[in-house]
Amino acid sequence: MNMNKLKSIALFVLLPLAVITGITAAALAQDFTAPAPYAGAKNPNGWTDANAIKAGKSVYLKSCFSCHGANGGDVAQADFSTPEFAAELEAHPDFFFYVVSEGIKDTEMAGYKFTVTEAQRWQALTYIHSLGYVPPKPNGGGPVVTPNATDNATTNQTPNNGSGAVVPPTSGPVEPEPPPPPVILAMHIPAQAKAGEPLHITFNLTQGNETIADAPITVFFKLTYFTAAPQLATIGQATTDENGTAEITYTPKTTGYIPVIARYTPEGEKPIEAASTLELTAEVPLYETNVGLEYKGFPPDITLFPSTVWEGRAPGIAPVNVIRIPGGLPFIPFAAYLGVVCLVWGLYVFVGYQIFRVVPNTKVKGINLKLFPMAIMAVLAGAGLTMVLILITGPYSGHVILP
Amino acid sequence: MRVAASSSFQQRIESVSTAPLELKKTSTQYKLLIGVLAVIIGWGLYAYVTQIYFGLIMTGMRDYVSWGFYIFNFVFWVGVSLCGALVSAVLRLANAGWRTPLTRIAELITVSALILAGMMIIFDVGRPDRALYLFFYGRFGSPLIWDLIGLMTYMLGSFVYLYLPAIADFAILRDRLQKVSNSIKYKIYSILAVGWTGTKDQKSRLARAARIMTVMIIPIGCSMHTVTAFTVSMTLRPGWDTAILAPNFVVGAFFSGVGVLIFVMGIFRKFLHLEEWITEKHFKYLSYLAVTMLFTYLYFVVVEYITVIFKLRLEEKELFTNLFLGPASPWFYTFVVTAFLLPAILLLWQRQPAIPRIMAAGLLINVGMWVKRYVIVIPTLEVPLMPTGFQFATYTPSWVEISIAAMGFAIFALILALAAKALPIMPFAEVIEEHEHEEAAHHGHEETTGRA
């Protein structure tokens, strides 16, 4: 290999590597410098521009919500719900505009420069800013909610003033009347629970000092199936009583860190949500599906099993083997196959017997010549029996171990 | 060990048939061959230990392409194994007298190829210690269980079928060793010969057993290939989801079986000096069989592709774009050239010398059929399951897979090389009997003409 080749390899391998490493490092080290086309870009809207926030929310719900969540706190690396994030965004708008446009390499964060217009990206950033922004003079904007430390309660609020945005009217005498206090949905849920055991979740729905009764609350698990975007699976519904509290009981059948979302949708209003993360663990497998299909019809399925099948078993132990013969239509190919296997192996053993009968009765120099043909017959008979047993037996796991 | 042509038939067959008794007279060539094979196998074992230690991550197989080098080598070895059923059984049933000297070689190829096929399955699973679960927890509904039962049935049947006609040959070796009747060799051959002395009762019993096996081994061999095809064609994957795949596998297996027999037979003929018994006639007859199988297989392949390409469902389109124009196209065109084009030229253009020409065709057929197994297994798995937004998966075999596949070929050669030393490589008893028949018929003919 000559020097030119080495040089070009270095150029083609090291240069992109350096660029990628640089970008990743920049993103990870929170070095807020935006590269060329984005450097020095400014938010065309004011950070508290109510119209921009409103427009930005719809962009956010379309493009950002599925990962970052309702309050922007679902991605730990970019938690929009903190005042610190809002401050960083205000200080380095060009960098965050660059991230939204180009994405972050090797992470889930995608670039949106082709799918979302430049104006909409700025609107979304304005809305994101509003999620964590704490106005300098909090006079009736929204109460700072302190989560219940022991219960891991998390709340989220949306002002009930029709604009659908968290806009504290701080600057200027634009709105002389203070808006009604926001509706607050508080969810009390343990941080950890056991799968397979009942889980109690309680809710408080308040507006200012008043409680809201007869309000329907729907609770979801945010589940990720394979590569699809997370899906909301309803785990329960409850209606608040006169104290504004509601409770659901649900027995989770999954494990892992599951985001839980509670949602209350007032008439003609934007939904109000509370979110938390629940760690679900399990010591035994929760349930197993039965292996194979059951066939209806004549003749019926035949399953003969020992009573130990019902005693359950320790995790990691394979299901019990039982005699299983399919019924219905599959019985015909099964019977044909079993018949052929029996015939073939029966004939094999018969051939082995012919070899056995070749041996004369005289002994030759102390060697028992009958042993070898007998071994052949034993191997053939044993293998044939194994084949038949493979066909007529199968694992039975159709019992549920759930407590 | 060459014997002068002037010596009698008895002397010549004696010198060849008792070759296994002269293990001490091992040539340097043979030792070199065993050494090279041992090195390849040792390297393959090292690769396998690596795979066991680090897991299947050492292979090129991933979530999309989960069947790689091992499985298409398995299919290849299964294909090679049909050679025995074809030559020994079909030709025996057809009463083709010329096949007698080839039967032992064909059965040996079958048995060794089936051992290799079983090994490839073991190599393919990440936890070989759980292989027995297949016996314990297999269910009737799974095509893999049919494959297991088919493989077991065909393998044990082939062992019996290899052993049955060899009993009389073991007896020849045993009788040759009468003078040193205390040696281990004498004891081994005595046990294998099961007291055979060639009495009428013994002959009728063995003939009955051979008849049963001859008739059975053909459907069993075909069913083995059918269920191997079923393991893929019972799915809805593009390229596999076709009814013709099973017969296609059977015909392809016959095709590669003839090819490998021609090649191995030529090697044995040269190094064991069987020129008198395996003659140009055998190569020519087998080459006619190979041409027939070539065009039958070509017909099946064209039918398989044309019925799919005409309708061209979305995923089939992706498969055939990959196969004809995409990254898999080098494999596809190599298959076309080495399995069809070159062998057809070599087999039909009857130039002398015939034997090297036909042997080259036999080797090319097997290279082509090996490539064809890749074309069957891998590109289908590379087609994405979702039609949009997903990229083609790619598969590149890792050094571990290539080493283990090479070890497979080395083990195959090693089994044949060791068998050439320890077993009577031709059914000598049968050859002698047929020779005596011929002589008798010849004399009878002379007598009748003389009387006239």
XYZ file of C-alpha atoms in Angstrom, chain A residues 26-365:
340
model
C -20.963 18.946 21.061
C -24.434 17.642 21.705
C -23.445 15.590 24.730
C -21.170 18.136 26.359
C -23.861 20.811 26.047
C -21.501 22.941 24.025
C -24.124 25.256 22.625
C -22.422 26.284 19.393
C -24.458 25.953 16.244
C -22.671 25.202 12.949
C -22.612 27.477 9.918
C -26.099 28.010 8.510
C -27.655 28.114 11.949
C -25.083 30.121 13.892
C -26.537 33.306 15.314
C -30.147 32.544 14.372
C -32.713 34.371 16.510
C -36.262 33.496 17.437
C -38.448 35.688 15.170
C -41.198 35.524 17.818
C -41.031 36.854 21.318
C -40.521 34.069 23.832
C -43.847 34.850 25.474
C -45.788 35.570 22.274
C -49.165 33.898 22.974
C -50.001 33.346 19.304
C -46.637 31.738 18.592
C -47.055 29.499 21.642
C -50.500 28.452 20.521
C -49.297 27.683 16.995
C -46.213 25.997 18.433
C -48.309 23.717 20.603
C -50.040 22.205 17.607
C -46.651 21.665 15.958
C -45.369 20.150 19.180
C -48.334 17.778 19.478
C -47.778 16.623 15.919
C -44.020 16.205 15.875
C -42.589 16.180 19.396
C -45.265 14.869 21.751
C -44.842 11.184 20.915
C -41.352 11.118 22.433
C -41.121 14.119 24.714
C -44.552 13.729 26.265
C -47.231 16.181 27.275
C -45.127 18.180 29.698
C -41.883 17.780 27.769
C -40.266 15.739 30.512
C -40.316 12.260 29.014
C -36.789 12.418 27.614
C -34.377 12.808 30.485
C -31.579 14.268 28.327
C -33.868 17.062 27.144
C -36.335 17.797 29.930
C -38.306 20.792 28.680
C -40.259 21.049 31.913
C -37.388 22.569 33.908
C -36.759 26.317 34.164
C -33.069 25.582 33.464
C -33.929 24.272 30.010
C -36.008 27.347 29.235
C -33.077 29.526 30.287
C -30.654 27.585 28.058
C -33.061 27.803 25.155
C -33.370 31.550 25.619
C -29.580 31.912 25.789
C -28.728 29.744 22.755
C -31.719 29.760 20.406
C -29.511 29.125 17.366
C -28.159 25.873 18.804
C -31.599 24.473 19.643
C -32.929 25.556 16.250
C -30.015 23.619 14.718
C -30.880 20.522 16.795
C -34.547 20.667 15.804
C -33.584 21.101 12.149
C -30.819 18.507 11.837
C -31.506 16.100 14.684
C -28.815 14.502 16.832
C -26.862 11.751 15.197
C -27.115 8.249 16.706
C -30.003 9.228 18.938
C -33.748 9.048 18.553
C -33.862 12.779 17.877
C -34.698 13.284 14.212
C -34.145 16.342 12.047
C -37.237 18.240 10.935
C -35.891 20.654 8.333
C -37.708 18.905 5.482
C -40.993 18.191 7.236
C -41.591 21.284 9.365
C -41.228 24.819 8.023
C -38.727 27.199 9.534
C -41.476 29.374 11.047
C -43.157 26.322 12.598
C -39.859 25.117 14.074
C -39.440 28.481 15.811
C -43.052 28.303 17.020
C -42.441 24.849 18.451
C -39.311 26.128 20.221
C -41.359 29.007 21.627
C -43.910 26.538 22.962
C -41.151 24.322 24.390
C -39.746 27.399 26.112
C -43.130 28.027 27.696
C -43.213 24.534 29.223
C -40.461 25.232 31.716
C -40.515 29.000 31.786
C -41.101 30.523 35.189
C -42.028 34.181 34.856
C -40.083 36.645 37.010
C -43.239 37.854 38.765
C -45.550 34.912 39.393
C -48.692 36.868 40.193
C -51.635 34.504 39.592
C -50.192 32.836 36.531
C -50.043 29.288 37.715
C -49.282 27.911 41.123
C -45.996 26.110 41.465
C -46.935 22.581 42.218
C -44.803 20.680 44.649
C -44.993 16.997 43.988
C -45.678 14.658 46.860
C -42.261 13.257 47.619
C -43.342 9.918 49.061
C -45.922 9.179 46.431
C -43.936 10.280 43.421
C -46.885 12.383 42.391
C -46.514 14.411 39.305
C -48.831 17.025 38.039
C -49.285 19.073 35.018
C -51.443 22.045 34.484
C -52.962 23.875 31.648
C -54.696 27.198 32.243
C -58.394 26.949 31.702
C -58.618 30.333 30.011
C -59.488 29.249 26.509
C -56.136 30.072 24.971
C -54.880 26.609 25.803
C -51.422 27.817 26.668
C -49.492 28.422 29.833
C -49.055 32.132 29.409
C -48.689 34.104 32.519
C -49.722 37.628 31.641
C -46.629 39.212 33.060
C -45.460 41.885 30.701
C -47.590 44.962 30.165
C -51.212 45.652 30.949
C -52.530 43.487 28.115
C -55.066 41.583 30.211
C -56.393 43.558 33.114
C -58.501 40.697 34.525
C -56.670 37.747 36.118
C -57.709 34.493 34.429
C -59.470 31.767 36.414
C -57.062 29.466 38.253
C -55.921 26.411 36.224
C -57.324 22.928 36.633
C -54.781 20.684 38.312
C -54.785 16.913 37.986
C -52.581 15.224 40.575
C -51.795 11.520 40.310
C -50.634 9.526 43.343
C -48.844 6.407 42.192
C -46.033 4.387 43.783
C -42.668 4.508 42.052
C -42.363 0.733 42.034
C -44.861 -2.113 41.920
C -44.993 -5.840 41.308
C -46.485 -7.105 38.099
C -49.286 -9.519 38.770
C -50.345 -7.715 41.947
C -53.139 -5.114 42.153
C -51.940 -1.540 41.763
C -53.904 1.400 43.251
C -53.672 4.805 41.640
C -55.536 7.806 43.100
C -56.230 11.210 41.600
C -57.115 14.682 42.858
C -58.753 17.110 40.473
C -58.757 20.708 41.693
C -59.218 24.210 40.377
C -57.836 26.778 42.731
C -59.282 25.865 46.102
C -62.256 24.034 44.655
C -62.526 20.367 43.753
C -64.110 19.089 40.560
C -66.629 16.257 40.908
C -68.047 13.822 38.322
C -65.070 14.283 36.028
C -64.014 11.242 33.975
C -60.322 10.392 34.143
C -58.724 7.899 31.784
C -55.430 6.240 32.664
C -52.952 4.899 30.115
C -49.755 2.898 30.030
C -47.428 4.187 27.357
C -46.145 0.977 25.795
C -43.586 0.461 23.072
C -44.232 -2.437 20.738
C -41.210 -3.390 18.674
C -40.136 -0.479 16.529
C -43.448 1.377 16.459
C -43.890 4.706 18.180
C -45.131 4.339 21.784
C -48.825 3.537 22.016
C -51.228 4.558 24.754
C -52.981 1.535 26.225
C -55.990 2.272 28.449
C -55.633 0.558 31.807
C -58.658 2.058 33.565
C -61.254 4.792 33.861
C -62.623 6.466 36.944
C -64.940 9.337 37.837
C -64.120 11.816 40.594
C -66.327 11.944 43.681
C -67.459 15.132 45.474
C -63.981 15.522 47.019
C -62.467 15.548 43.552
C -60.697 12.249 44.152
C -60.846 9.130 42.057
C -59.177 5.744 42.289
C -58.474 2.892 39.930
C -57.156 -0.573 40.637
C -55.318 -2.392 37.915
C -53.236 -5.577 37.836
C -50.336 -4.926 35.467
C -49.167 -7.863 33.361
C -46.007 -6.361 31.981
C -42.604 -5.406 33.357
C -40.117 -2.587 32.933
C -40.235 1.199 33.258
C -43.691 2.147 32.108
C -44.788 5.781 31.652
C -48.264 6.244 33.153
C -50.456 9.039 31.851
C -53.766 10.213 33.359
C -55.989 12.393 31.243
C -59.007 14.541 32.018
C -60.740 16.249 29.120
C -63.129 19.009 30.210
C -66.048 19.795 27.896
C -64.780 21.686 24.874
C -61.342 22.163 26.348
C -57.857 20.851 25.785
C -57.054 17.695 27.759
C -55.292 18.007 31.091
C -52.691 15.393 31.814
C -50.552 14.078 34.635
C -47.641 11.742 33.998
C -45.340 9.523 35.988
C -43.077 6.540 35.485
C -43.718 3.226 37.156
C -41.129 0.492 37.606
C -42.780 -2.903 37.317
C -40.952 -6.056 38.327
C -41.939 -9.719 38.365
C -40.334 -12.808 39.866
C -42.207 -15.490 37.962
C -43.411 -15.534 34.383
C -46.877 -14.060 34.391
C -48.483 -16.390 31.925
C -47.584 -18.536 28.975
C -49.562 -19.190 25.891
C -50.218 -22.783 25.044
C -47.865 -24.231 22.478
C -49.555 -24.934 19.190
C -53.164 -24.685 18.158
C -56.135 -26.560 19.461
C -58.309 -28.047 16.787
C -62.043 -28.283 17.085
C -64.057 -31.030 15.474
C -64.057 -34.781 15.222
C -62.072 -36.621 16.476
C -61.375 -34.460 19.539
C -57.879 -33.455 20.663
C -56.375 -36.054 22.952
C -54.178 -34.693 25.710
C -53.009 -37.048 28.452
C -50.911 -35.443 31.145
C -49.748 -36.128 34.660
C -51.323 -34.060 37.444
C -47.980 -32.289 37.981
C -48.929 -30.105 35.026
C -51.186 -28.124 37.362
C -48.619 -27.596 40.104
C -46.838 -24.814 38.264
C -43.104 -24.734 38.014
C -40.077 -22.613 38.766
C -39.023 -20.007 36.202
C -36.634 -21.316 33.581
C -37.965 -24.861 33.773
C -39.395 -26.161 30.531
C -43.067 -27.133 30.310
C -44.153 -30.674 31.062
C -44.160 -33.161 28.210
C -47.515 -34.826 27.694
C -49.112 -37.103 25.138
C -50.834 -34.924 22.565
C -52.659 -36.100 19.490
C -54.311 -33.427 17.344
C -58.017 -33.752 16.628
C -60.184 -32.412 13.845
C -58.868 -32.139 10.305
C -55.155 -32.298 11.254
C -55.760 -35.763 12.647
C -55.755 -37.191 9.115
C -52.229 -36.076 8.084
C -51.059 -36.859 11.599
C -52.361 -40.419 11.465
C -50.945 -40.908 7.964
C -47.547 -39.599 9.023
C -47.503 -41.685 12.180
C -48.469 -44.760 10.159
C -45.670 -44.214 7.651
C -43.096 -43.670 10.406
C -44.229 -46.876 12.170
C -44.117 -48.833 8.892
C -40.663 -47.600 7.874
C -39.063 -48.182 11.265
C -40.823 -51.513 11.630
C -39.301 -52.593 8.317
C -35.894 -51.315 9.465
C -36.114 -53.556 12.526
C -37.189 -56.433 10.278
C -34.110 -55.841 8.098
C -32.008 -55.859 11.277
C -33.619 -59.174 12.176
C -32.592 -60.628 8.796
C -28.975 -59.673 9.549
C -29.354 -61.300 12.968
C -30.539 -64.537 11.361
C -27.512 -64.594 9.046
C -25.323 -65.435 12.046
C -24.620 -69.184 12.219
C -24.978 -70.967 15.541
C -21.310 -71.882 15.732
C -19.059 -69.695 17.854
C -15.892 -68.397 16.240
C -12.845 -68.073 18.499
